[in-house]
Coordinates of N, CA and C in Angstrom, one line a residue:
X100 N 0.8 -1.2 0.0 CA 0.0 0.0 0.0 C 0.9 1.2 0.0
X101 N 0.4 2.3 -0.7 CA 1.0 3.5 -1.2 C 0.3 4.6 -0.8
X102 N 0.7 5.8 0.0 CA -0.2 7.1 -0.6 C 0.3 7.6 -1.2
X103 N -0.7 9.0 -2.1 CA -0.1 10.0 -3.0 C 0.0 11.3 -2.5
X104 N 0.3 11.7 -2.4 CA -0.1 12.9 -2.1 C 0.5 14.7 -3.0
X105 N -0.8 14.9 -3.5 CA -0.3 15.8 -4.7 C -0.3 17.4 -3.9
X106 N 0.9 17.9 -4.8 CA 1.0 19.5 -4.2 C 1.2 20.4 -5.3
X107 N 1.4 22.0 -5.2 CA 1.6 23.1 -6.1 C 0.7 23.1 -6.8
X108 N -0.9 22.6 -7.0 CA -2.0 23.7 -7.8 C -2.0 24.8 -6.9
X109 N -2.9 25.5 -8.2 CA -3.4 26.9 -7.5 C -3.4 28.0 -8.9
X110 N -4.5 29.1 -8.4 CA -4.5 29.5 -9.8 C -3.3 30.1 -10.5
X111 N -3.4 30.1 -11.9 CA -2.5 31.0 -12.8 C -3.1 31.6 -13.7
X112 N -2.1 32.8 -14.7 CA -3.2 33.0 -15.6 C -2.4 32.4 -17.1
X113 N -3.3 33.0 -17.9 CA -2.7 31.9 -19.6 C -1.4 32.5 -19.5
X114 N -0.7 31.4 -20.1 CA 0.7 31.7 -20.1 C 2.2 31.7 -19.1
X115 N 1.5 31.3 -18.2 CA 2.0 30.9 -16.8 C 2.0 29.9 -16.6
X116 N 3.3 29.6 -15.4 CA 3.9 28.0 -15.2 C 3.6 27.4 -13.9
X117 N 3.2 26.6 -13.6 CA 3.3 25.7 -12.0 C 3.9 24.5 -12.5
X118 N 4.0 23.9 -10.9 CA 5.0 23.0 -11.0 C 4.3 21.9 -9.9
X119 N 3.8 20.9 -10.3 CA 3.1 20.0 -9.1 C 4.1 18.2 -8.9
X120 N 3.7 18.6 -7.7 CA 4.8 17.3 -7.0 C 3.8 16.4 -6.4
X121 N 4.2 15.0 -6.3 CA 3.3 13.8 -6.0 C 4.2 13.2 -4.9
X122 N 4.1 13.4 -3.7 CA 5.0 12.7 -2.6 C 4.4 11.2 -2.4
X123 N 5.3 10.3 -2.1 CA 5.0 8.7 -1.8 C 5.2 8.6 -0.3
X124 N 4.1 7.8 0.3 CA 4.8 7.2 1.6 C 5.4 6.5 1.7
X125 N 5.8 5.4 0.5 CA 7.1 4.3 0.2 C 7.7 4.6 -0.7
X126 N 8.3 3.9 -1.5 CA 9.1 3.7 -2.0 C 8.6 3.0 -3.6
X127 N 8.6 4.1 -4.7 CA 8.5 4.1 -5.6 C 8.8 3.3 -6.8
X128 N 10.3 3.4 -6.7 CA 11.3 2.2 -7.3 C 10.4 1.2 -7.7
X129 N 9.5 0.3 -7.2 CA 8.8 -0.7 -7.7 C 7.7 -0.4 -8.8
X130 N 7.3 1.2 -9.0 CA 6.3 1.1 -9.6 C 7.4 1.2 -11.1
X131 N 6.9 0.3 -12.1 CA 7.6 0.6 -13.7 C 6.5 1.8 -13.9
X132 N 5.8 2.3 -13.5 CA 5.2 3.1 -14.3 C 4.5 3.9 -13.8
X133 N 4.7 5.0 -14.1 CA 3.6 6.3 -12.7 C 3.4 7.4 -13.5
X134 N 2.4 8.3 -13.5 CA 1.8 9.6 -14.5 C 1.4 10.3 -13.6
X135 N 0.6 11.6 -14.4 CA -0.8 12.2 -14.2 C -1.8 12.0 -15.1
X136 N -2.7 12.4 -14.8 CA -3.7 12.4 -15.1 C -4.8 13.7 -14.8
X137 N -5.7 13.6 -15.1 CA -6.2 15.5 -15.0 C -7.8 15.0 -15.4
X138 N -8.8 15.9 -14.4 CA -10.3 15.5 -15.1 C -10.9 17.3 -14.7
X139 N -11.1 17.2 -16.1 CA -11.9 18.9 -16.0 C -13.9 18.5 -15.8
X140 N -13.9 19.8 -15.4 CA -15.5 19.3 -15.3 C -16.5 18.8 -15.8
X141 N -17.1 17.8 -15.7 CA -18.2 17.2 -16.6 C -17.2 16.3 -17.6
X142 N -16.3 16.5 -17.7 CA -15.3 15.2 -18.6 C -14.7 13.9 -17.6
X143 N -14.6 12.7 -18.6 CA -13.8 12.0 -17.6 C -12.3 12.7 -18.0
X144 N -11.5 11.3 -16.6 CA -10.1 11.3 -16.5 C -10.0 11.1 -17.9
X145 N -8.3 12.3 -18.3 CA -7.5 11.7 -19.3 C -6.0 11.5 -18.8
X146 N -5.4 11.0 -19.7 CA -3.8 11.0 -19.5 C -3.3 12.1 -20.0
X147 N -2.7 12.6 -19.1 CA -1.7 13.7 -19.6 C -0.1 13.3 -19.8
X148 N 0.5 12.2 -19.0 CA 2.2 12.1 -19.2 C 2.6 11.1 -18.5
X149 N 3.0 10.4 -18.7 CA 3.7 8.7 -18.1 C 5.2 8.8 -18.4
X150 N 6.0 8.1 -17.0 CA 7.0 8.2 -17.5 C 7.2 7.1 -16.3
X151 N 8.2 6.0 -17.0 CA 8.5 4.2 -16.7 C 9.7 4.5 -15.5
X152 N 10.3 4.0 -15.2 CA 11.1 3.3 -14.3 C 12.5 3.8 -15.0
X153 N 13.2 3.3 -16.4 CA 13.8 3.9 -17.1 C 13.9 5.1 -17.5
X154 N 13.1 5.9 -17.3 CA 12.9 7.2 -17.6 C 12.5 7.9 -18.7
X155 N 12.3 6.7 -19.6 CA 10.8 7.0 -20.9 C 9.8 7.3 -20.6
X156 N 9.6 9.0 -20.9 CA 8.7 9.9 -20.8 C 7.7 9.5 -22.3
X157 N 6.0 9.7 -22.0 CA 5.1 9.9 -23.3 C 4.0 10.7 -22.7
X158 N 3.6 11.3 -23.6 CA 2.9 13.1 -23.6 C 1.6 12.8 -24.4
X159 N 0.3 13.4 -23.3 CA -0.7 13.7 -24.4 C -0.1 15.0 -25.5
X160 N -1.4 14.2 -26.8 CA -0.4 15.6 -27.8 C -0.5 17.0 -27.3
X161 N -1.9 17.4 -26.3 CA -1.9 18.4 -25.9 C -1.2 19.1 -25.5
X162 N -0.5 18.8 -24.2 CA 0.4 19.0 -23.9 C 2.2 18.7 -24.3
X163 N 2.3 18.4 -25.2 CA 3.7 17.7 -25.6 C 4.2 19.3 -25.9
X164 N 5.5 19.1 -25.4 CA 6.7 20.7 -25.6 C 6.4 21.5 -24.7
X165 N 5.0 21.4 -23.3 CA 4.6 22.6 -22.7 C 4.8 21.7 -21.2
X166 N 4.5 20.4 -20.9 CA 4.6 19.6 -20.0 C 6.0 19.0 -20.1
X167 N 6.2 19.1 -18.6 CA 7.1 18.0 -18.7 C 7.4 16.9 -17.2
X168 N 7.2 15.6 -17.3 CA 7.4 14.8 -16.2 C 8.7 14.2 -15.8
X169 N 8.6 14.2 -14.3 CA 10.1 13.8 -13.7 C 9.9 12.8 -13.2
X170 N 10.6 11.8 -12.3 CA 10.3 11.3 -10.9 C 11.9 10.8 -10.3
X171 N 12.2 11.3 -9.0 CA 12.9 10.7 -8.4 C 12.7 9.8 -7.7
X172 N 13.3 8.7 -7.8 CA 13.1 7.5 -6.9 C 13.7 7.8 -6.0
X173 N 14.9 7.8 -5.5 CA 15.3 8.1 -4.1 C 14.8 8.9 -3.4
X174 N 13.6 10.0 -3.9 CA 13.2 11.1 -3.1 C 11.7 10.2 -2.9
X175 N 11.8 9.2 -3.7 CA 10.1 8.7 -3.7 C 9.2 10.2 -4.3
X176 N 9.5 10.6 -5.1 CA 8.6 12.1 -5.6 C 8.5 12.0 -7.4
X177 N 7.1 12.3 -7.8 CA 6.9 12.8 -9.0 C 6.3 13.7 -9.2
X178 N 6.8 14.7 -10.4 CA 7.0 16.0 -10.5 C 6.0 16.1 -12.0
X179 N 5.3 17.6 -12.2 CA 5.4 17.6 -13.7 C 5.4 19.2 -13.7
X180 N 5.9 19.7 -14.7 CA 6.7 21.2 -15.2 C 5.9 21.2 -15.7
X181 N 4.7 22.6 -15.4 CA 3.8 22.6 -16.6 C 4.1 24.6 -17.1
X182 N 4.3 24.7 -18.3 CA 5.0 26.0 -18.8 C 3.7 26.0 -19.9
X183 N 3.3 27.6 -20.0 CA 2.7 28.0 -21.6 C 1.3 27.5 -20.8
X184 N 0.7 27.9 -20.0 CA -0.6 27.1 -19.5 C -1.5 27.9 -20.3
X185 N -2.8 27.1 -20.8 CA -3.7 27.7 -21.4 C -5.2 27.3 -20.4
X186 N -6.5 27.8 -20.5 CA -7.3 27.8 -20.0 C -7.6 26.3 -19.9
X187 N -7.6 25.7 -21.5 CA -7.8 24.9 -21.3 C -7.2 23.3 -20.4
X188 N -6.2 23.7 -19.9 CA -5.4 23.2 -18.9 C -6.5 22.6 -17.5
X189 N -7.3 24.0 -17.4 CA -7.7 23.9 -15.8 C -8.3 22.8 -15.7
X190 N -8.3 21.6 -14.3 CA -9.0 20.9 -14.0 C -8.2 20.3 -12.9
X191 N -8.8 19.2 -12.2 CA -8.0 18.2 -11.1 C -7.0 17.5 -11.5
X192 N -5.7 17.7 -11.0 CA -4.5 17.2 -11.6 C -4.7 15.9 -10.4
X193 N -4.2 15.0 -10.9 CA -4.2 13.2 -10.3 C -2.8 12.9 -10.4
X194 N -2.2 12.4 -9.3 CA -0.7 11.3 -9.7 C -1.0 9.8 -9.5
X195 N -0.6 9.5 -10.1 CA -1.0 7.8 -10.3 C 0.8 6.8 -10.2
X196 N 0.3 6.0 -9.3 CA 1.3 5.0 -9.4 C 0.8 3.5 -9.9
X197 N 1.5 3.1 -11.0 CA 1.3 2.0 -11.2 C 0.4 1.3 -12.4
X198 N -0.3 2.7 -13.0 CA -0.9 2.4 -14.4 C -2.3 2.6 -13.4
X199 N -3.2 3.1 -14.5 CA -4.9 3.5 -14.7 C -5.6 2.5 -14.2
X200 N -5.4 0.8 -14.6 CA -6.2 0.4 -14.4 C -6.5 -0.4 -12.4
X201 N -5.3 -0.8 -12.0 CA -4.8 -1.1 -10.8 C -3.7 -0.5 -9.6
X202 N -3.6 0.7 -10.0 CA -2.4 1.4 -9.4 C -3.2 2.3 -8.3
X203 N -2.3 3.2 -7.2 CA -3.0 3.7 -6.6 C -3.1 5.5 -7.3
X204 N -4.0 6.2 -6.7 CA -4.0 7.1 -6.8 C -4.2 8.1 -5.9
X205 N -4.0 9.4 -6.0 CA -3.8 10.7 -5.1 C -4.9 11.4 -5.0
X206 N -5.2 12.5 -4.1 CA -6.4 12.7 -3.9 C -6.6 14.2 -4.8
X207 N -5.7 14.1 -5.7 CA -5.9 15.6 -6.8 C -5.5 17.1 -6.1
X208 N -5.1 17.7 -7.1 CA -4.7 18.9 -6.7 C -5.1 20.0 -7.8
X209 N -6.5 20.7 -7.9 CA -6.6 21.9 -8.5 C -6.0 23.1 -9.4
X210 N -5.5 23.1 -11.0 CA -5.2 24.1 -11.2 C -6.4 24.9 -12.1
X211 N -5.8 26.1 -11.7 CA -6.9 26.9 -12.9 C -6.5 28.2 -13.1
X212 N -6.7 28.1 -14.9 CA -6.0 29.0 -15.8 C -6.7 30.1 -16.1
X213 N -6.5 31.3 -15.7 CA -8.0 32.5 -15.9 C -6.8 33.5 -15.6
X214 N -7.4 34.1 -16.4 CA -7.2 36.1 -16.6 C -8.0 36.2 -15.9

């Protein structure tokens, strides 16, 4: 058993950067595979960025060149750089360990993009 715990939402306006962090209470290293994920309102979850054990990063196209995902294993922490934010951005950011369909998940952290 795992928690997530996600940090750094909060609002911004278009064109501005935050930076959200996913802290583990264990030890990460085991998962090959950990993301975010994001659900705006009235939509389901989508994937926004996975990155494996190896450190093969993949990008929704939305985001690709404006996102970017980290994770340090010895910190037990995953990170994602989000630069160029557009409105369309805003919604509940999720960190996920372990893949979509069996892995654990975080309790979300809010960003939102407004002038």
């Amino acid at each position: 058993q795992v928690q997530l715990v996600e940090s750094g939402g909060g609002l911004v306006q278009p064109g501005g950067s935050l930076r959200l962090s996913c802290a583990a209470s264990g030890s990460i290293y085991k998962f090959s595979i950990m993301g975010w994920y994001r659900q705006a309102p009235g939509m389901q979850r989508e994937l926004v960025a996975t990155i494996i054990r190896g450190g093969r990063t993949d990008y929704a196209d939305s985001v690709k060149g404006r996102f970017t995902i980290s994770r340090d294993n010895a910190k037990n922490t995953l990170s994602l750089q989000m630069n160029s934010l557009k409105p369309d951005d805003t919604a509940v950011y999720f960190c996920n360990a372990g893949g979509s369909i069996s892995g654990y998940w975080g309790q979300g952290t809010q960003v939102t993009v407004s002038s």
